[in-house]
Amino acid sequence: MLLYQVARGANVRRLIIYMAEKGIDIPRHEVDVAAGEHKSPAFLAMNPAGRVPVLQTDDGRFISESAAIMEYLEELHPDPPMIGTTPGERAHVRAVERIANDLIVRCNLWFLHSHPRFAGRGEQNPVVAEAARLWADELLVALDRHAAAHAFLAADRPTIADCSLFALVQNCRQLFGIAIGEDLAGINGWYARFRERPSAAF
């Protein structure tokens, strides 16, 4: 297998955390976004969306989207279980993970239209930024309730939901200087606990 990645992006970061929790080691290729490698014909043949991550499997398939890759790897490496062991557990974990994924999308929109780091990528619209921030806050409150109910985000053990939310919060706090969820006790406590895990290290 080979994982095509940009290691610091939240979508790749959650996959890296997941693999560390599972003890899965896959060779990686760092995609040169600055040089436009993700828009090259060779890369677009692997993923027409031109985005990372992309997993090349042993049988020559190309799987894009971090959630799909995690589910594929979960099928190959079921222990320790990180999506759940019963239909009910799996449904709950997937539901919480989708909220975390939606939060990533909303934060990306917020930062794209407000953060100086993205000022050169197009016209920034403060109205869009504020709307995205408010939408993000709604999801943070929902996730705070989940975080307060368990040792981890969706269960009493790590799941894919933890990987998705932690990747976002860690990137926001350490790379962008935006302390999202800092005023929410559930998320802050959860973040402090998960940050101590070896998988959380940059």
Short mmCIF file of C-alpha atoms in Angstrom, two decimals:
data_model
loop_
_atom_site.label_atom_id
_atom_site.label_comp_id
_atom_site.label_asym_id
_atom_site.label_seq_id
_atom_site.Cartn_x
_atom_site.Cartn_y
_atom_site.Cartn_z
CA MET A 1 0.00 0.00 0.00
CA LEU A 2 0.97 3.65 -0.41
CA LEU A 3 -0.69 6.68 1.16
CA TYR A 4 -0.60 9.98 -0.74
CA GLN A 5 -0.83 12.76 1.80
CA VAL A 6 -0.21 16.32 2.91
CA ALA A 7 0.59 15.51 6.51
CA ARG A 8 -0.66 18.68 8.23
CA GLY A 9 -4.08 18.85 6.57
CA ALA A 10 -6.95 17.92 8.90
CA ASN A 11 -8.31 15.27 6.52
CA VAL A 12 -4.96 13.51 6.35
CA ARG A 13 -4.14 14.19 10.00
CA ARG A 14 -7.20 12.29 11.24
CA LEU A 15 -6.18 9.30 9.13
CA ILE A 16 -2.63 9.42 10.53
CA ILE A 17 -4.02 9.49 14.08
CA TYR A 18 -6.32 6.58 13.24
CA MET A 19 -3.44 4.48 11.87
CA ALA A 20 -1.32 5.25 14.93
CA GLU A 21 -4.15 4.12 17.23
CA LYS A 22 -4.50 0.90 15.22
CA GLY A 23 -0.76 0.26 14.91
CA ILE A 24 -0.98 0.32 11.10
CA ASP A 25 2.16 1.39 9.25
CA ILE A 26 1.74 2.32 5.59
CA PRO A 27 4.45 3.93 3.43
CA ARG A 28 3.60 7.53 2.58
CA HIS A 29 4.22 9.94 -0.26
CA GLU A 30 4.05 13.65 0.57
CA VAL A 31 2.21 15.36 -2.28
CA ASP A 32 3.88 18.59 -3.43
CA VAL A 33 0.85 20.88 -3.50
CA ALA A 34 2.98 23.99 -4.08
CA ALA A 35 4.22 22.44 -7.32
CA GLY A 36 0.69 21.45 -8.34
CA GLU A 37 1.26 17.71 -8.03
CA HIS A 38 -2.33 17.22 -6.84
CA LYS A 39 -3.57 18.67 -10.15
CA SER A 40 -1.25 16.64 -12.36
CA PRO A 41 -2.74 14.10 -14.81
CA ALA A 42 -1.13 11.26 -12.86
CA PHE A 43 -2.71 12.33 -9.57
CA LEU A 44 -6.09 13.14 -11.12
CA ALA A 45 -6.13 9.62 -12.54
CA MET A 46 -6.02 8.39 -8.93
CA ASN A 47 -8.50 10.92 -7.57
CA PRO A 48 -10.39 13.14 -10.03
CA ALA A 49 -11.15 15.58 -7.19
CA GLY A 50 -7.44 16.34 -6.88
CA ARG A 51 -7.43 16.01 -3.10
CA VAL A 52 -5.54 14.07 -0.47
CA PRO A 53 -5.52 11.58 1.10
CA VAL A 54 -5.49 8.81 -1.46
CA LEU A 55 -4.67 5.22 -0.56
CA GLN A 56 -3.23 2.93 -3.20
CA THR A 57 -4.12 -0.60 -2.16
CA ASP A 58 -2.10 -3.76 -2.70
CA ASP A 59 -4.40 -4.78 -5.55
CA GLY A 60 -3.97 -1.47 -7.38
CA ARG A 61 -7.16 0.33 -6.33
CA PHE A 62 -7.18 3.99 -5.34
CA ILE A 63 -9.38 4.99 -2.40
CA SER A 64 -9.95 8.67 -1.67
CA GLU A 65 -11.61 10.43 1.28
CA SER A 66 -10.25 9.82 4.77
CA ALA A 67 -13.50 8.34 6.14
CA ALA A 68 -13.63 5.77 3.34
CA ILE A 69 -9.97 4.89 3.88
CA MET A 70 -10.51 4.43 7.61
CA GLU A 71 -13.45 2.13 6.98
CA TYR A 72 -11.42 0.13 4.44
CA LEU A 73 -8.56 -0.27 6.92
CA GLU A 74 -11.02 -1.17 9.66
CA GLU A 75 -12.21 -4.09 7.52
CA LEU A 76 -8.61 -5.28 7.16
CA HIS A 77 -7.60 -4.61 10.77
CA PRO A 78 -10.68 -4.96 13.01
CA ASP A 79 -8.75 -4.89 16.30
CA PRO A 80 -8.86 -2.69 18.25
CA PRO A 81 -12.34 -1.75 17.00
CA MET A 82 -12.66 1.97 16.24
CA ILE A 83 -16.08 2.09 14.59
CA GLY A 84 -17.94 -0.13 17.06
CA THR A 85 -18.72 -3.79 17.57
CA THR A 86 -22.52 -3.80 17.28
CA PRO A 87 -24.89 -2.17 14.77
CA GLY A 88 -25.98 0.34 17.40
CA GLU A 89 -22.41 1.28 18.37
CA ARG A 90 -21.37 1.63 14.75
CA ALA A 91 -24.35 3.87 13.97
CA HIS A 92 -23.58 6.10 16.96
CA VAL A 93 -19.86 6.38 16.18
CA ARG A 94 -20.56 7.18 12.53
CA ALA A 95 -23.15 9.80 13.53
CA VAL A 96 -20.74 11.60 15.87
CA GLU A 97 -17.93 11.35 13.32
CA ARG A 98 -20.15 12.95 10.68
CA ILE A 99 -20.74 15.92 12.99
CA ALA A 100 -16.97 16.25 13.42
CA ASN A 101 -16.52 15.99 9.65
CA ASP A 102 -19.13 18.69 9.05
CA LEU A 103 -17.28 20.86 11.57
CA ILE A 104 -14.08 20.46 9.54
CA VAL A 105 -15.93 21.64 6.42
CA ARG A 106 -17.40 24.67 8.19
CA CYS A 107 -14.08 25.62 9.80
CA ASN A 108 -12.33 25.33 6.43
CA LEU A 109 -14.83 27.82 5.01
CA TRP A 110 -14.45 30.10 8.02
CA PHE A 111 -10.65 30.14 7.79
CA LEU A 112 -10.61 30.46 4.01
CA HIS A 113 -12.57 33.70 4.29
CA SER A 114 -10.89 35.14 7.39
CA HIS A 115 -7.40 33.84 8.17
CA PRO A 116 -4.35 35.75 6.83
CA ARG A 117 -2.80 32.44 5.81
CA PHE A 118 -5.42 32.12 3.04
CA ALA A 119 -5.53 35.75 1.95
CA GLY A 120 -3.79 35.02 -1.35
CA ARG A 121 -6.13 32.22 -2.41
CA GLY A 122 -9.00 34.42 -3.49
CA GLU A 123 -11.27 37.17 -2.26
CA GLN A 124 -12.15 36.81 1.41
CA ASN A 125 -15.71 37.62 2.39
CA PRO A 126 -16.23 38.56 6.06
CA VAL A 127 -19.97 37.83 5.82
CA VAL A 128 -19.25 34.25 4.72
CA ALA A 129 -16.59 33.95 7.42
CA GLU A 130 -18.98 35.02 10.18
CA ALA A 131 -21.76 32.72 8.96
CA ALA A 132 -19.34 29.76 8.84
CA ARG A 133 -18.07 30.59 12.34
CA LEU A 134 -21.59 30.59 13.74
CA TRP A 135 -22.36 27.29 12.00
CA ALA A 136 -19.14 25.86 13.43
CA ASP A 137 -20.10 27.02 16.93
CA GLU A 138 -23.40 25.14 16.67
CA LEU A 139 -21.59 21.89 15.94
CA LEU A 140 -18.99 22.50 18.66
CA VAL A 141 -21.81 22.77 21.22
CA ALA A 142 -23.29 19.48 20.00
CA LEU A 143 -19.90 17.76 20.16
CA ASP A 144 -19.30 19.20 23.63
CA ARG A 145 -22.35 17.28 24.86
CA HIS A 146 -20.98 14.06 23.39
CA ALA A 147 -17.53 14.71 24.88
CA ALA A 148 -19.02 15.25 28.34
CA ALA A 149 -20.88 11.92 28.21
CA HIS A 150 -17.92 9.57 27.63
CA ALA A 151 -14.23 9.17 28.32
CA PHE A 152 -13.79 9.67 24.59
CA LEU A 153 -15.98 11.44 22.07
CA ALA A 154 -18.41 8.67 21.13
CA ALA A 155 -17.56 5.80 23.49
CA ASP A 156 -15.38 4.78 26.40
CA ARG A 157 -12.53 3.98 24.00
CA PRO A 158 -11.06 5.85 21.01
CA THR A 159 -13.04 5.82 17.78
CA ILE A 160 -12.85 7.42 14.36
CA ALA A 161 -14.86 10.32 15.81
CA ASP A 162 -11.95 11.20 18.13
CA CYS A 163 -9.52 11.08 15.20
CA SER A 164 -11.59 13.53 13.16
CA LEU A 165 -12.27 16.07 15.89
CA PHE A 166 -8.82 15.93 17.44
CA ALA A 167 -7.12 16.54 14.08
CA LEU A 168 -9.19 19.68 13.59
CA VAL A 169 -8.85 21.08 17.12
CA GLN A 170 -5.10 20.37 17.21
CA ASN A 171 -4.52 22.05 13.85
CA CYS A 172 -6.62 25.06 14.85
CA ARG A 173 -4.86 25.54 18.17
CA GLN A 174 -1.29 24.72 17.14
CA LEU A 175 -1.10 25.87 13.51
CA PHE A 176 -3.69 28.64 13.20
CA GLY A 177 -3.71 30.06 16.73
CA ILE A 178 -7.49 29.64 16.96
CA ALA A 179 -8.55 27.99 20.21
CA ILE A 180 -11.84 26.52 19.03
CA GLY A 181 -13.88 24.91 21.78
CA GLU A 182 -11.78 26.54 24.50
CA ASP A 183 -14.90 27.77 26.31
CA LEU A 184 -16.51 24.31 26.32
CA ALA A 185 -15.65 22.12 29.31
CA GLY A 186 -16.50 18.82 27.63
CA ILE A 187 -14.32 19.43 24.59
CA ASN A 188 -11.49 20.90 26.64
CA GLY A 189 -11.41 17.91 28.98
CA TRP A 190 -11.62 15.46 26.09
CA TYR A 191 -8.88 17.30 24.19
CA ALA A 192 -6.55 17.27 27.20
CA ARG A 193 -7.05 13.52 27.65
CA PHE A 194 -6.58 12.63 24.00
CA ARG A 195 -3.55 14.91 23.65
CA GLU A 196 -1.68 12.60 26.04
CA ARG A 197 -2.00 9.64 23.69
CA PRO A 198 1.03 8.74 21.55
CA SER A 199 -1.12 9.00 18.40
CA ALA A 200 -1.70 12.71 19.07
CA ALA A 201 1.94 13.76 18.67
CA PHE A 202 2.72 15.86 15.61
#
